[in-house]
Amino acid sequence: MTSPKTRVAVLISGSGSNLQALIDGQQSGELPIDIVAVISNRPDVRGLERARDAGIDAITLDHKEYDSREAFDQALTEQLDTLQPQLVVLAGFMRILTPAFTNHFAGRMLNIHPSLLPKYQGLHTHQRALEAGDTEHGVTVHFVTAELDGGPAAIQAVVPVAASDDAASLAARVQQQEHIIYPMAVRWFCEGRLVMNENRVLLDGEPLPPGGYQVRNLQPQA
């Protein structure tokens, strides 16, 4: 008997390349998910086209139409609650979320951030890593809490920094890893293997270290 698919809602603000990795996983059967909707806080972004092309409900909830962060988050909460997702995936969703929102979805909301958290929370992570002279950089999938980019990590991919790197070349290699580890984390969650309990992440019942499960320079599947 086939297990039921996990209902997933994806929040975006832009091109949706990580969304596409999830869509590809759904369509190939690699991910046991049903993406019930893609919601963008910005109209006319590429990610909404990706959703429509895949036959997924594409919803715009323009944050500029709300007079406060709290009002937008309340509207977003109500929209999501009508969809009844078991998992909310932030895929380039460029909004600082209110504690009321993050608490409502605690333990069932994942984000991906292009740094080896807790390093470089916020923006311009690739340039900051280069300016600091780091020899390694990477990307983190983490559960979302009220602290910006501060929720406990599920998985990190480590990417070596080359002497010839600029921010664009480093970002391209990090993004390749994003498209591998985000579906991995989503699959683990759907299979019941990955959970957040009292602000700690457990994988197969065992607590993960602060950086989460760590991998290095994974290669995409052919």
mmCIF file of C-alpha atoms in Angstrom:
data_model
loop_
_atom_site.group_PDB
_atom_site.id
_atom_site.type_symbol
_atom_site.label_atom_id
_atom_site.label_comp_id
_atom_site.label_asym_id
_atom_site.label_seq_id
_atom_site.Cartn_x
_atom_site.Cartn_y
_atom_site.Cartn_z
ATOM 1 C CA MET A 1 0.000 0.000 0.000
ATOM 2 C CA THR A 2 1.392 3.381 -1.014
ATOM 3 C CA SER A 3 1.920 5.860 1.802
ATOM 4 C CA PRO A 4 -0.020 9.123 1.471
ATOM 5 C CA LYS A 5 1.953 12.054 0.137
ATOM 6 C CA THR A 6 2.834 14.942 2.414
ATOM 7 C CA ARG A 7 0.944 18.152 1.656
ATOM 8 C CA VAL A 8 3.514 20.896 1.064
ATOM 9 C CA ALA A 9 3.094 24.636 0.534
ATOM 10 C CA VAL A 10 6.058 26.551 -0.872
ATOM 11 C CA LEU A 11 6.659 30.259 -0.211
ATOM 12 C CA ILE A 12 8.769 32.227 -2.694
ATOM 13 C CA SER A 13 9.755 35.762 -3.606
ATOM 14 C CA GLY A 14 11.678 35.285 -6.836
ATOM 15 C CA SER A 15 12.890 32.896 -9.501
ATOM 16 C CA GLY A 16 12.149 29.702 -7.598
ATOM 17 C CA SER A 17 15.135 27.536 -8.482
ATOM 18 C CA ASN A 18 14.801 25.583 -5.229
ATOM 19 C CA LEU A 19 11.078 25.318 -5.915
ATOM 20 C CA GLN A 20 11.969 23.736 -9.259
ATOM 21 C CA ALA A 21 14.144 21.148 -7.498
ATOM 22 C CA LEU A 22 11.128 20.206 -5.376
ATOM 23 C CA ILE A 23 8.805 20.118 -8.383
ATOM 24 C CA ASP A 24 11.268 17.864 -10.198
ATOM 25 C CA GLY A 25 11.392 15.555 -7.183
ATOM 26 C CA GLN A 26 7.616 15.410 -6.991
ATOM 27 C CA GLN A 27 7.237 14.687 -10.695
ATOM 28 C CA SER A 28 9.928 11.993 -10.708
ATOM 29 C CA GLY A 29 8.481 10.303 -7.646
ATOM 30 C CA GLU A 30 11.686 10.827 -5.673
ATOM 31 C CA LEU A 31 9.833 13.033 -3.190
ATOM 32 C CA PRO A 32 6.647 11.737 -1.544
ATOM 33 C CA ILE A 33 5.029 15.175 -1.663
ATOM 34 C CA ASP A 34 2.014 16.936 -3.060
ATOM 35 C CA ILE A 35 2.802 20.629 -3.556
ATOM 36 C CA VAL A 36 -0.656 22.040 -2.929
ATOM 37 C CA ALA A 37 0.263 25.663 -3.687
ATOM 38 C CA VAL A 38 3.095 28.077 -4.333
ATOM 39 C CA ILE A 39 2.622 31.477 -2.701
ATOM 40 C CA SER A 40 4.656 34.564 -3.594
ATOM 41 C CA ASN A 41 4.703 37.899 -1.797
ATOM 42 C CA ARG A 42 5.720 39.485 -5.102
ATOM 43 C CA PRO A 43 3.643 39.386 -8.304
ATOM 44 C CA ASP A 44 4.916 38.210 -11.679
ATOM 45 C CA VAL A 45 8.011 36.361 -10.487
ATOM 46 C CA ARG A 46 9.467 33.388 -12.344
ATOM 47 C CA GLY A 47 8.631 30.995 -9.510
ATOM 48 C CA LEU A 48 4.905 31.508 -10.099
ATOM 49 C CA GLU A 49 5.409 30.536 -13.756
ATOM 50 C CA ARG A 50 7.235 27.398 -12.638
ATOM 51 C CA ALA A 51 4.247 26.475 -10.469
ATOM 52 C CA ARG A 52 1.717 27.086 -13.226
ATOM 53 C CA ASP A 53 3.824 25.134 -15.719
ATOM 54 C CA ALA A 54 3.681 22.176 -13.312
ATOM 55 C CA GLY A 55 -0.073 22.483 -12.782
ATOM 56 C CA ILE A 56 0.338 23.766 -9.232
ATOM 57 C CA ASP A 57 -1.876 26.481 -7.788
ATOM 58 C CA ALA A 58 0.096 29.759 -7.983
ATOM 59 C CA ILE A 59 -1.014 32.420 -5.504
ATOM 60 C CA THR A 60 0.158 36.020 -5.126
ATOM 61 C CA LEU A 61 -0.187 37.655 -1.733
ATOM 62 C CA ASP A 62 1.436 41.047 -2.309
ATOM 63 C CA HIS A 63 2.964 42.306 0.940
ATOM 64 C CA LYS A 64 2.684 45.894 -0.321
ATOM 65 C CA GLU A 65 -1.083 45.665 0.027
ATOM 66 C CA TYR A 66 -0.843 45.294 3.815
ATOM 67 C CA ASP A 67 -0.153 48.120 6.233
ATOM 68 C CA SER A 68 1.983 46.109 8.632
ATOM 69 C CA ARG A 69 4.116 43.001 8.843
ATOM 70 C CA GLU A 70 1.615 41.557 11.310
ATOM 71 C CA ALA A 71 -1.312 42.096 8.934
ATOM 72 C CA PHE A 72 0.506 40.383 6.068
ATOM 73 C CA ASP A 73 1.548 37.446 8.221
ATOM 74 C CA GLN A 74 -2.002 37.039 9.480
ATOM 75 C CA ALA A 75 -3.313 36.951 5.914
ATOM 76 C CA LEU A 76 -0.599 34.472 4.956
ATOM 77 C CA THR A 77 -1.452 32.294 7.950
ATOM 78 C CA GLU A 78 -5.116 32.247 6.968
ATOM 79 C CA GLN A 79 -4.238 31.386 3.366
ATOM 80 C CA LEU A 80 -1.993 28.538 4.458
ATOM 81 C CA ASP A 81 -4.510 27.202 6.947
ATOM 82 C CA THR A 82 -7.077 26.836 4.168
ATOM 83 C CA LEU A 83 -4.534 24.698 2.287
ATOM 84 C CA GLN A 84 -3.774 22.539 5.342
ATOM 85 C CA PRO A 85 -0.116 21.843 4.520
ATOM 86 C CA GLN A 86 1.795 19.406 6.691
ATOM 87 C CA LEU A 87 5.014 21.185 5.739
ATOM 88 C CA VAL A 88 5.725 24.791 4.742
ATOM 89 C CA VAL A 89 8.879 25.251 2.679
ATOM 90 C CA LEU A 90 10.512 28.662 2.327
ATOM 91 C CA ALA A 91 12.336 28.745 -1.005
ATOM 92 C CA GLY A 92 13.839 32.181 -1.410
ATOM 93 C CA PHE A 93 11.058 33.817 0.590
ATOM 94 C CA MET A 94 12.509 37.237 1.385
ATOM 95 C CA ARG A 95 10.378 38.234 4.327
ATOM 96 C CA ILE A 96 11.189 38.595 8.006
ATOM 97 C CA LEU A 97 8.443 36.613 9.706
ATOM 98 C CA THR A 98 6.663 37.581 12.908
ATOM 99 C CA PRO A 99 6.854 35.342 15.990
ATOM 100 C CA ALA A 100 3.106 34.719 15.728
ATOM 101 C CA PHE A 101 3.615 33.232 12.262
ATOM 102 C CA THR A 102 6.678 31.149 13.110
ATOM 103 C CA ASN A 103 5.078 29.836 16.293
ATOM 104 C CA HIS A 104 1.938 28.826 14.386
ATOM 105 C CA PHE A 105 4.002 26.618 12.060
ATOM 106 C CA ALA A 106 6.690 25.589 14.533
ATOM 107 C CA GLY A 107 8.213 22.223 13.722
ATOM 108 C CA ARG A 108 6.668 22.094 10.257
ATOM 109 C CA MET A 109 8.441 24.893 8.411
ATOM 110 C CA LEU A 110 11.846 24.665 6.727
ATOM 111 C CA ASN A 111 14.097 27.337 5.237
ATOM 112 C CA ILE A 112 17.317 27.252 3.242
ATOM 113 C CA HIS A 113 20.040 29.832 3.799
ATOM 114 C CA PRO A 114 23.225 30.228 1.738
ATOM 115 C CA SER A 115 25.820 30.053 4.486
ATOM 116 C CA LEU A 116 27.116 27.641 7.090
ATOM 117 C CA LEU A 117 24.907 28.925 9.875
ATOM 118 C CA PRO A 118 25.327 30.406 12.402
ATOM 119 C CA LYS A 119 27.787 32.271 10.162
ATOM 120 C CA TYR A 120 26.408 35.066 8.009
ATOM 121 C CA GLN A 121 22.778 35.371 8.896
ATOM 122 C CA GLY A 122 20.987 37.799 6.610
ATOM 123 C CA LEU A 123 22.063 38.960 3.159
ATOM 124 C CA HIS A 124 25.196 39.030 0.952
ATOM 125 C CA THR A 125 26.525 35.822 2.435
ATOM 126 C CA HIS A 126 28.878 34.888 -0.404
ATOM 127 C CA GLN A 127 30.627 38.263 -0.437
ATOM 128 C CA ARG A 128 30.909 38.236 3.341
ATOM 129 C CA ALA A 129 32.523 34.787 3.278
ATOM 130 C CA LEU A 130 35.057 35.985 0.688
ATOM 131 C CA GLU A 131 35.843 39.161 2.593
ATOM 132 C CA ALA A 132 36.430 37.125 5.747
ATOM 133 C CA GLY A 133 38.938 34.925 3.921
ATOM 134 C CA ASP A 134 36.964 31.755 4.600
ATOM 135 C CA THR A 135 38.281 28.567 3.029
ATOM 136 C CA GLU A 136 34.858 26.904 3.259
ATOM 137 C CA HIS A 137 31.376 28.187 2.631
ATOM 138 C CA GLY A 138 28.069 26.451 2.031
ATOM 139 C CA VAL A 139 24.366 26.241 2.676
ATOM 140 C CA THR A 140 22.091 25.243 5.555
ATOM 141 C CA VAL A 141 18.571 23.833 5.695
ATOM 142 C CA HIS A 142 17.028 24.654 9.051
ATOM 143 C CA PHE A 143 13.739 24.679 10.871
ATOM 144 C CA VAL A 144 12.243 28.150 11.128
ATOM 145 C CA THR A 145 11.926 29.880 14.481
ATOM 146 C CA ALA A 146 11.330 33.499 15.460
ATOM 147 C CA GLU A 147 15.061 34.241 15.230
ATOM 148 C CA LEU A 148 16.033 35.289 11.696
ATOM 149 C CA ASP A 149 18.062 32.451 10.143
ATOM 150 C CA GLY A 150 18.482 31.169 13.688
ATOM 151 C CA GLY A 151 16.413 27.994 13.829
ATOM 152 C CA PRO A 152 18.137 24.659 14.472
ATOM 153 C CA ALA A 153 19.955 23.193 11.482
ATOM 154 C CA ALA A 154 18.895 19.987 9.740
ATOM 155 C CA ILE A 155 21.600 19.650 7.090
ATOM 156 C CA GLN A 156 24.555 21.628 5.773
ATOM 157 C CA ALA A 157 26.506 21.232 2.539
ATOM 158 C CA VAL A 158 30.103 22.459 2.726
ATOM 159 C CA VAL A 159 31.643 24.015 -0.388
ATOM 160 C CA PRO A 160 35.384 24.795 -0.669
ATOM 161 C CA VAL A 161 36.253 28.383 -1.531
ATOM 162 C CA ALA A 162 38.651 28.650 -4.480
ATOM 163 C CA ALA A 163 41.299 31.361 -4.712
ATOM 164 C CA SER A 164 39.737 32.450 -8.008
ATOM 165 C CA ASP A 165 36.197 32.755 -6.619
ATOM 166 C CA ASP A 166 34.135 35.884 -6.726
ATOM 167 C CA ALA A 167 30.680 36.165 -5.184
ATOM 168 C CA ALA A 168 28.958 35.007 -8.382
ATOM 169 C CA SER A 169 31.068 31.885 -8.936
ATOM 170 C CA LEU A 170 30.820 30.908 -5.282
ATOM 171 C CA ALA A 171 27.062 31.470 -5.298
ATOM 172 C CA ALA A 172 26.675 29.216 -8.345
ATOM 173 C CA ARG A 173 28.416 26.298 -6.655
ATOM 174 C CA VAL A 174 26.504 26.812 -3.426
ATOM 175 C CA GLN A 175 23.215 26.901 -5.327
ATOM 176 C CA GLN A 176 24.032 23.533 -6.908
ATOM 177 C CA GLN A 177 24.266 22.110 -3.398
ATOM 178 C CA GLU A 178 21.003 23.808 -2.410
ATOM 179 C CA HIS A 179 19.164 21.885 -5.118
ATOM 180 C CA ILE A 180 20.500 18.612 -3.689
ATOM 181 C CA ILE A 181 20.150 19.032 0.069
ATOM 182 C CA TYR A 182 16.782 20.800 0.201
ATOM 183 C CA PRO A 183 14.952 17.837 -1.376
ATOM 184 C CA MET A 184 16.914 15.546 0.956
ATOM 185 C CA ALA A 185 15.689 17.394 4.032
ATOM 186 C CA VAL A 186 12.124 17.522 2.729
ATOM 187 C CA ARG A 187 12.178 13.770 2.057
ATOM 188 C CA TRP A 188 13.487 13.055 5.565
ATOM 189 C CA PHE A 189 10.682 15.174 7.031
ATOM 190 C CA CYS A 190 8.031 13.450 4.933
ATOM 191 C CA GLU A 191 9.337 10.043 5.976
ATOM 192 C CA GLY A 192 9.082 11.026 9.643
ATOM 193 C CA ARG A 193 12.843 10.828 10.080
ATOM 194 C CA LEU A 194 13.478 14.559 10.631
ATOM 195 C CA VAL A 195 11.740 16.372 13.476
ATOM 196 C CA MET A 196 12.241 19.410 15.662
ATOM 197 C CA ASN A 197 11.667 18.818 19.366
ATOM 198 C CA GLU A 198 12.236 21.536 21.978
ATOM 199 C CA ASN A 199 14.333 23.528 19.519
ATOM 200 C CA ARG A 200 16.582 20.566 18.733
ATOM 201 C CA VAL A 201 16.639 18.590 15.505
ATOM 202 C CA LEU A 202 16.442 14.807 15.582
ATOM 203 C CA LEU A 203 17.261 12.547 12.644
ATOM 204 C CA ASP A 204 16.127 8.959 13.074
ATOM 205 C CA GLY A 205 15.573 9.703 16.754
ATOM 206 C CA GLU A 206 19.119 10.917 17.353
ATOM 207 C CA PRO A 207 19.929 14.569 18.094
ATOM 208 C CA LEU A 208 22.000 16.277 15.418
ATOM 209 C CA PRO A 209 24.991 18.529 16.221
ATOM 210 C CA PRO A 210 24.484 22.315 16.048
ATOM 211 C CA GLY A 211 25.341 22.448 12.323
ATOM 212 C CA GLY A 212 23.028 19.563 11.491
ATOM 213 C CA TYR A 213 23.898 16.609 9.281
ATOM 214 C CA GLN A 214 26.912 17.736 7.262
ATOM 215 C CA VAL A 215 27.828 16.738 3.715
ATOM 216 C CA ARG A 216 30.565 17.934 1.378
ATOM 217 C CA ASN A 217 30.310 18.923 -2.248
ATOM 218 C CA LEU A 218 27.630 16.440 -3.311
ATOM 219 C CA GLN A 219 27.249 15.732 -7.006
ATOM 220 C CA PRO A 220 23.837 15.989 -8.685
ATOM 221 C CA GLN A 221 22.245 12.730 -9.752
ATOM 222 C CA ALA A 222 22.447 12.053 -13.452
#
